[in-house]
CSV table of C-alpha atoms in Angstrom, one decimal:
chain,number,residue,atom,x,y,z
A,146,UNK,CA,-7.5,-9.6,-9.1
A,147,UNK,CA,-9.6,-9.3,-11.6
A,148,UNK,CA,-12.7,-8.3,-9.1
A,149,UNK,CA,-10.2,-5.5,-8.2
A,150,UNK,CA,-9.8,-4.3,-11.5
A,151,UNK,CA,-13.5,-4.1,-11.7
A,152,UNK,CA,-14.2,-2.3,-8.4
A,153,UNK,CA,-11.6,0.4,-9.4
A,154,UNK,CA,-13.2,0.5,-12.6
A,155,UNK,CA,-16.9,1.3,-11.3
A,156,UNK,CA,-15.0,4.0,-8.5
A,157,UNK,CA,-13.1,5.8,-11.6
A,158,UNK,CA,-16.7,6.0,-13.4
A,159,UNK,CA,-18.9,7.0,-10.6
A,160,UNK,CA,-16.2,9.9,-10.0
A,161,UNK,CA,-16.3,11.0,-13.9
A,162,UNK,CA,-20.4,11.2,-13.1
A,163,UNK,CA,-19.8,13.4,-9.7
A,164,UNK,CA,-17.5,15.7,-11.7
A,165,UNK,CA,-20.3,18.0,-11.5
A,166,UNK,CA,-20.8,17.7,-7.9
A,167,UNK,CA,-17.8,18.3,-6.2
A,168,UNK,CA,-19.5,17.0,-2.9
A,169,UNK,CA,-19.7,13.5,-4.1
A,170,UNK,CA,-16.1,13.7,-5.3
A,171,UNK,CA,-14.4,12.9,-2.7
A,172,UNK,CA,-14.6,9.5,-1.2
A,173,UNK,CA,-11.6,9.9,1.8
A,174,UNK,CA,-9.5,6.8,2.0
A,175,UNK,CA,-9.6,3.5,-0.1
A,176,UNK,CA,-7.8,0.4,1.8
A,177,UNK,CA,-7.1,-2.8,0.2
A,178,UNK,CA,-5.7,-5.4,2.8
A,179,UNK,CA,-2.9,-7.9,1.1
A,180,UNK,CA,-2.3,-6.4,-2.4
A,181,UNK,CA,1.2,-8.2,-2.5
A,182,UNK,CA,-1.4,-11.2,-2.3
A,183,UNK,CA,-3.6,-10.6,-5.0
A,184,UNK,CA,-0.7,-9.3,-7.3
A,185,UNK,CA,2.4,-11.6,-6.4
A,186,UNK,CA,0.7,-14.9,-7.8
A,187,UNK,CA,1.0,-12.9,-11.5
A,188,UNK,CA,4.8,-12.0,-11.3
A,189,UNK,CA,5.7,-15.5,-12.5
A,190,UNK,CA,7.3,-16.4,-15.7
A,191,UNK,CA,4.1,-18.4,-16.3
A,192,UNK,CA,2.4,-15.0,-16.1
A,193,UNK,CA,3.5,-13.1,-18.6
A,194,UNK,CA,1.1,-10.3,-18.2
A,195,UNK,CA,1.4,-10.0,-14.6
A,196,UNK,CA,3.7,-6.9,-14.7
A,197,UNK,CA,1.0,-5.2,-17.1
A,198,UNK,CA,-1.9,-5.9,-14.3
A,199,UNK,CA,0.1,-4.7,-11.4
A,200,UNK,CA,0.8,-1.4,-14.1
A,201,UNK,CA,-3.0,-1.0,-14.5
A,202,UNK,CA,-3.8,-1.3,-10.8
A,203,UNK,CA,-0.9,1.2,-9.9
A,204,UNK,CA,-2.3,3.3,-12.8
A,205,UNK,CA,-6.0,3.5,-11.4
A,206,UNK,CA,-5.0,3.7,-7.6
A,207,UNK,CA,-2.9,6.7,-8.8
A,208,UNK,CA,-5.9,8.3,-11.0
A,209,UNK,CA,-8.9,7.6,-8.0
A,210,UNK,CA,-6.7,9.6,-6.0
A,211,UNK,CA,-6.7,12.6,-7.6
A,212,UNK,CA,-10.1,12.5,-9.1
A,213,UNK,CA,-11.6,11.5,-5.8
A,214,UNK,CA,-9.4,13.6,-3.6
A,215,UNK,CA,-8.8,10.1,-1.8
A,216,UNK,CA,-5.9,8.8,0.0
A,217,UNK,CA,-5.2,4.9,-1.0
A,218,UNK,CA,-3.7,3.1,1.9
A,219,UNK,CA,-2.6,-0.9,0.8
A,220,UNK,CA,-0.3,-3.2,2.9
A,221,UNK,CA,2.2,-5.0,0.9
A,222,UNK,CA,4.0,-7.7,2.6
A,223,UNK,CA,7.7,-8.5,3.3
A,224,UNK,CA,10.1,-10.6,1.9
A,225,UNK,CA,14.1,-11.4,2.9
A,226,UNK,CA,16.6,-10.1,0.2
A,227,UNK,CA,18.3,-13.2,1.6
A,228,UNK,CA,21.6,-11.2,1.7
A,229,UNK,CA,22.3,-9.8,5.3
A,230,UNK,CA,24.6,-7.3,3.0
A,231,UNK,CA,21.4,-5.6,1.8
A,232,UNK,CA,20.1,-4.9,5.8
A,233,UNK,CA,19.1,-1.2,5.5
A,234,UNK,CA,19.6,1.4,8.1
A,235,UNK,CA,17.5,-0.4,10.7
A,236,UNK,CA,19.2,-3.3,10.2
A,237,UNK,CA,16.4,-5.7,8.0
A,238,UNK,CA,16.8,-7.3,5.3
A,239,UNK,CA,13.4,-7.1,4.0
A,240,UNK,CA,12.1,-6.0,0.7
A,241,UNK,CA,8.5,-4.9,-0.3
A,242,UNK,CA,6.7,-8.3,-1.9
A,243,UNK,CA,5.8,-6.5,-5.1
A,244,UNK,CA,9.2,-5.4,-5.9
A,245,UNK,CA,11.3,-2.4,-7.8
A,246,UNK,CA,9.0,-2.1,-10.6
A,247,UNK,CA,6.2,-1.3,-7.9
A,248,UNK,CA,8.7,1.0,-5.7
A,249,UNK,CA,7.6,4.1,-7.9
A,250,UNK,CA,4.0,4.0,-6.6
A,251,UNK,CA,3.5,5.5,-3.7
A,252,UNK,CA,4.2,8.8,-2.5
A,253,UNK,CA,4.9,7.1,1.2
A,254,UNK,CA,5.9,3.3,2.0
A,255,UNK,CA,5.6,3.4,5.6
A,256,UNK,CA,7.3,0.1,7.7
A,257,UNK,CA,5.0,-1.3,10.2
A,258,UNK,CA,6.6,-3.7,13.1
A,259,UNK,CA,7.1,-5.3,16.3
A,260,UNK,CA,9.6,-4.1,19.0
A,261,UNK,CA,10.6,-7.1,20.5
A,262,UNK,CA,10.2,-8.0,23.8
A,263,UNK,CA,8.1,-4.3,24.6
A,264,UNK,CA,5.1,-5.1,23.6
A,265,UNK,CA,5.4,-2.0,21.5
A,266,UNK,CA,4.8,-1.7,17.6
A,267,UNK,CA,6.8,0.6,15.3
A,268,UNK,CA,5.7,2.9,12.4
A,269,UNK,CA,9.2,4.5,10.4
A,270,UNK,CA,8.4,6.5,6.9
A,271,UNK,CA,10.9,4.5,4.6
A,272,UNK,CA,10.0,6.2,1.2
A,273,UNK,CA,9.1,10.0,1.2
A,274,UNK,CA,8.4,13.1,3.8
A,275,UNK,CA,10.5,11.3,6.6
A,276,UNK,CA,9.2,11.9,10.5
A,277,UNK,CA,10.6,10.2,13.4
A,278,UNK,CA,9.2,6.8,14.2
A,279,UNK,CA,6.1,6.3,16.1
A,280,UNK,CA,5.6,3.5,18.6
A,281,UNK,CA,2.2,2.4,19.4
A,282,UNK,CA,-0.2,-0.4,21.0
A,283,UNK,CA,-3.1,-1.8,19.4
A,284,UNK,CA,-5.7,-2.2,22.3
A,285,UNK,CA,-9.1,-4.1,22.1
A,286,UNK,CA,-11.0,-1.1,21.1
A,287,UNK,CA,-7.9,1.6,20.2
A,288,UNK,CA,-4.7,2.4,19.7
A,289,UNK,CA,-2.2,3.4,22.4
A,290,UNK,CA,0.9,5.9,21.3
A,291,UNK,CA,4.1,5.2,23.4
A,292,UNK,CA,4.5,8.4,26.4
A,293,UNK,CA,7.5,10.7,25.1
């Protein structure tokens, strides 16, 4: 986490030094594979400053965005709500691994899965500018979108 922090850190300060060239400004698109990973060990009781962490991650992911003109793309696993009650309109019962306090992060949570028995994998916008879902197929060396 804490090798995060620092990497954030160093990308916030490099784009305070490139305010002057607005060339070097923009950096694209930031991924961090398994945040829920490095972030979910720290929501314990026995971590009582986990929730501040995951505040000051959100905080700088949120501020390299707009000073870098740079999308942030992260996965965040699943859990169950372990109440079939709670399934939402597709009919899961899964909630993001980070939880409600992170839910005001993004501007889109996309939901990424498999379509059983096709082959197929399915990408549904379930938090902001909704679209229709897309189904695709990751090859060897690209990836397929399902024929209309």
């Amino acid at each position: 986490v804490f090798s995060l922090l620092n990497l954030l850190s160093q990308l916030g300060e490099e784009a305070s030094e490139d305010d002057n060239n607005p060339e070097h400004a923009t950096m694209g698109l930031l991924v961090i594979d398994s945040l829920s990973a490095l972030l979910s060990p720290l929501l314990t009781k026995a971590h009582h400053q986990g929730y501040t962490i995951m505040a000051t991650v959100a905080a700088m992911l949120r501020g390299l965005a707009t000073t870098r003109k740079t999308a942030a793309l992260y996965t965040n696993h699943t859990v169950s709500t372990g109440q079939e009650s709670l399934a939402d309109d597709q009919g899961s019962n899964l909630k993001p691994a980070l939880g409600t306090r992170w839910t005001s992060v993004p501007h889109r949570r996309l939901r990424l899965c498999k379509i059983p028995g096709t082959g197929w994998n399915s990408c549904g916008v379930v938090y902001g500018v909704t679209a229709a879902p897309a189904r695709y197929r990751v090859g060897s060396n690209n990836i397929h979108s399902a024929p209309a």
